[in-house]
């Protein structure tokens, strides 16, 4: 499988290198989707941290079984991506976008797309992302967290 494995659940979201500004938004993706052994879900989108529409660079998701009652469960895929203020756009460094486009894809063991959503989704980003406080701009930076609990029937 190409690329690094997804982070274990509970780890902080993928962050840009330390030379980048602190994140303005954290996108937390969550979707229930059945896959076969060796496949994984990934989030593909316009920001560079979502692969800039290149499936080989998409944000891979971690999976877990979530109980649905009785002895049954469903496979739930999750990941989080921290978007710095200037990264909510294409990789060309254009001004920050107020909307992030993305879609879910199923990757096979070889990293190639096995299945993909036919249309991209769009999520508006919250304005700002700075912490509240009255210290003349000295308040610590608090990223805005956007939780995306999506449904995909495949």
Coordinates of C-alpha atoms in Angstrom, one line a residue:
X1 CA 0.0 0.0 0.0
X2 CA 1.4 3.4 -0.9
X3 CA 1.8 6.3 1.5
X4 CA 2.0 6.3 5.3
X5 CA -0.6 4.4 7.3
X6 CA -3.4 6.5 8.8
X7 CA -2.8 7.8 12.3
X8 CA -4.4 5.8 15.1
X9 CA -7.6 7.2 16.5
X10 CA -7.0 9.7 19.2
X11 CA -3.9 11.1 17.7
X12 CA -3.8 14.8 16.8
X13 CA -4.9 15.6 13.2
X14 CA -2.3 15.8 10.5
X15 CA -0.5 19.1 10.8
X16 CA 1.5 21.1 8.3
X17 CA 5.3 21.4 9.0
X18 CA 6.2 23.6 12.0
X19 CA 7.2 26.4 9.7
X20 CA 3.6 26.8 8.6
X21 CA 1.1 29.0 10.4
X22 CA -1.1 27.4 13.1
X23 CA -4.2 25.7 11.7
X24 CA -7.2 28.0 11.1
X25 CA -9.6 25.0 10.8
X26 CA -9.6 21.3 11.6
X27 CA -11.8 19.1 9.5
X28 CA -12.8 15.9 11.1
X29 CA -14.2 13.4 8.6
X30 CA -16.4 10.4 9.6
X31 CA -18.2 8.0 7.4
X32 CA -19.6 4.5 7.7
X33 CA -18.7 2.4 4.7
X34 CA -18.2 -1.3 4.2
X35 CA -14.9 -2.3 2.5
X36 CA -13.2 -5.6 1.7
X37 CA -10.0 -6.7 3.2
X38 CA -7.0 -4.6 2.0
X39 CA -9.1 -1.6 0.9
X40 CA -9.2 1.7 2.8
X41 CA -11.1 4.9 2.5
X42 CA -9.5 8.3 1.8
X43 CA -10.6 11.9 1.6
X44 CA -9.7 13.5 -1.7
X45 CA -10.1 17.2 -2.2
X46 CA -8.9 20.6 -3.3
X47 CA -6.6 21.5 -0.4
X48 CA -3.1 20.1 -0.7
X49 CA -3.6 18.2 2.6
X50 CA -6.5 16.4 0.9
X51 CA -4.2 15.6 -2.1
X52 CA -5.1 18.5 -4.4
X53 CA -7.3 16.0 -6.3
X54 CA -4.4 13.5 -6.7
X55 CA -5.6 10.1 -5.2
X56 CA -2.0 9.1 -4.4
X57 CA -1.8 12.1 -2.0
X58 CA -5.3 11.8 -0.5
X59 CA -5.8 11.8 3.3
X60 CA -6.2 8.1 4.3
X61 CA -8.7 7.3 7.0
X62 CA -8.5 4.9 9.9
X63 CA -11.3 2.4 10.5
X64 CA -12.9 0.8 13.5
X65 CA -15.9 -1.4 14.1
X66 CA -18.8 0.5 15.8
X67 CA -21.5 -1.6 17.5
X68 CA -25.0 -1.2 16.0
X69 CA -26.8 -3.3 18.6
X70 CA -26.7 -7.0 19.5
X71 CA -23.8 -8.7 17.9
X72 CA -23.6 -6.6 14.8
X73 CA -21.3 -3.7 13.9
X74 CA -20.5 -1.4 11.1
X75 CA -17.1 -0.2 9.7
X76 CA -16.6 3.5 10.4
X77 CA -13.8 5.5 8.8
X78 CA -12.3 8.6 10.4
X79 CA -9.5 11.1 9.9
X80 CA -8.8 14.7 10.8
X81 CA -6.9 17.3 8.8
X82 CA -5.6 20.6 10.1
X83 CA -5.9 23.4 7.4
X84 CA -3.6 26.4 7.9
X85 CA -5.1 29.7 6.9
X86 CA -3.6 29.7 3.4
X87 CA -4.0 26.0 2.6
X88 CA -7.8 25.8 2.1
X89 CA -7.1 26.2 -1.6
X90 CA -5.4 24.5 -4.5
X91 CA -1.7 23.9 -4.1
X92 CA -0.8 27.0 -6.1
X93 CA -1.0 29.2 -3.0
X94 CA -4.0 31.2 -4.1
X95 CA -5.9 33.1 -1.4
X96 CA -7.7 31.0 1.3
X97 CA -11.0 29.6 0.2
X98 CA -14.2 29.9 2.3
X99 CA -15.3 26.5 1.0
X100 CA -13.4 23.2 0.8
X101 CA -14.5 20.6 -1.8
X102 CA -13.8 16.9 -1.1
X103 CA -15.1 13.4 -1.9
X104 CA -14.5 10.0 -0.4
X105 CA -12.7 7.3 -2.4
X106 CA -12.0 3.6 -1.8
X107 CA -8.4 2.7 -2.4
X108 CA -7.3 -0.8 -3.2
X109 CA -4.2 -2.5 -1.8
X110 CA -2.1 -1.0 -4.6
X111 CA -3.3 2.6 -3.7
X112 CA -5.4 2.9 -6.8
X113 CA -9.0 4.2 -6.7
X114 CA -11.4 1.3 -6.7
X115 CA -14.6 3.4 -6.2
X116 CA -15.3 7.1 -5.8
X117 CA -18.2 9.3 -5.1
X118 CA -19.5 10.7 -8.3
X119 CA -19.8 14.3 -7.1
X120 CA -17.7 16.4 -4.8
X121 CA -19.1 17.6 -1.5
X122 CA -18.5 21.2 -0.3
X123 CA -18.1 22.4 3.3
X124 CA -18.0 26.1 4.3
X125 CA -15.2 26.9 6.6
X126 CA -15.9 29.1 9.7
X127 CA -14.5 32.6 9.6
X128 CA -11.5 33.4 11.8
X129 CA -10.1 30.7 13.9
X130 CA -8.5 32.9 16.5
X131 CA -9.1 32.4 20.2
X132 CA -11.3 34.8 22.2
X133 CA -9.5 37.0 24.7
X134 CA -8.8 40.6 25.6
X135 CA -5.1 40.7 25.6
X136 CA -4.5 42.9 22.5
X137 CA -4.2 40.0 20.2
X138 CA -2.3 37.8 22.7
X139 CA -5.0 35.2 23.0
X140 CA -3.8 31.7 22.0
X141 CA -4.8 30.5 18.6
X142 CA -7.8 28.2 18.7
X143 CA -8.6 26.4 15.4
X144 CA -12.2 26.1 14.4
X145 CA -13.2 22.4 14.3
X146 CA -15.7 21.3 11.7
X147 CA -17.1 17.8 12.2
X148 CA -18.3 16.1 9.0
X149 CA -20.4 13.0 9.8
X150 CA -21.2 12.0 6.2
X151 CA -23.2 9.2 4.6
X152 CA -22.1 7.4 1.5
X153 CA -24.0 4.4 0.0
X154 CA -21.4 3.7 -2.6

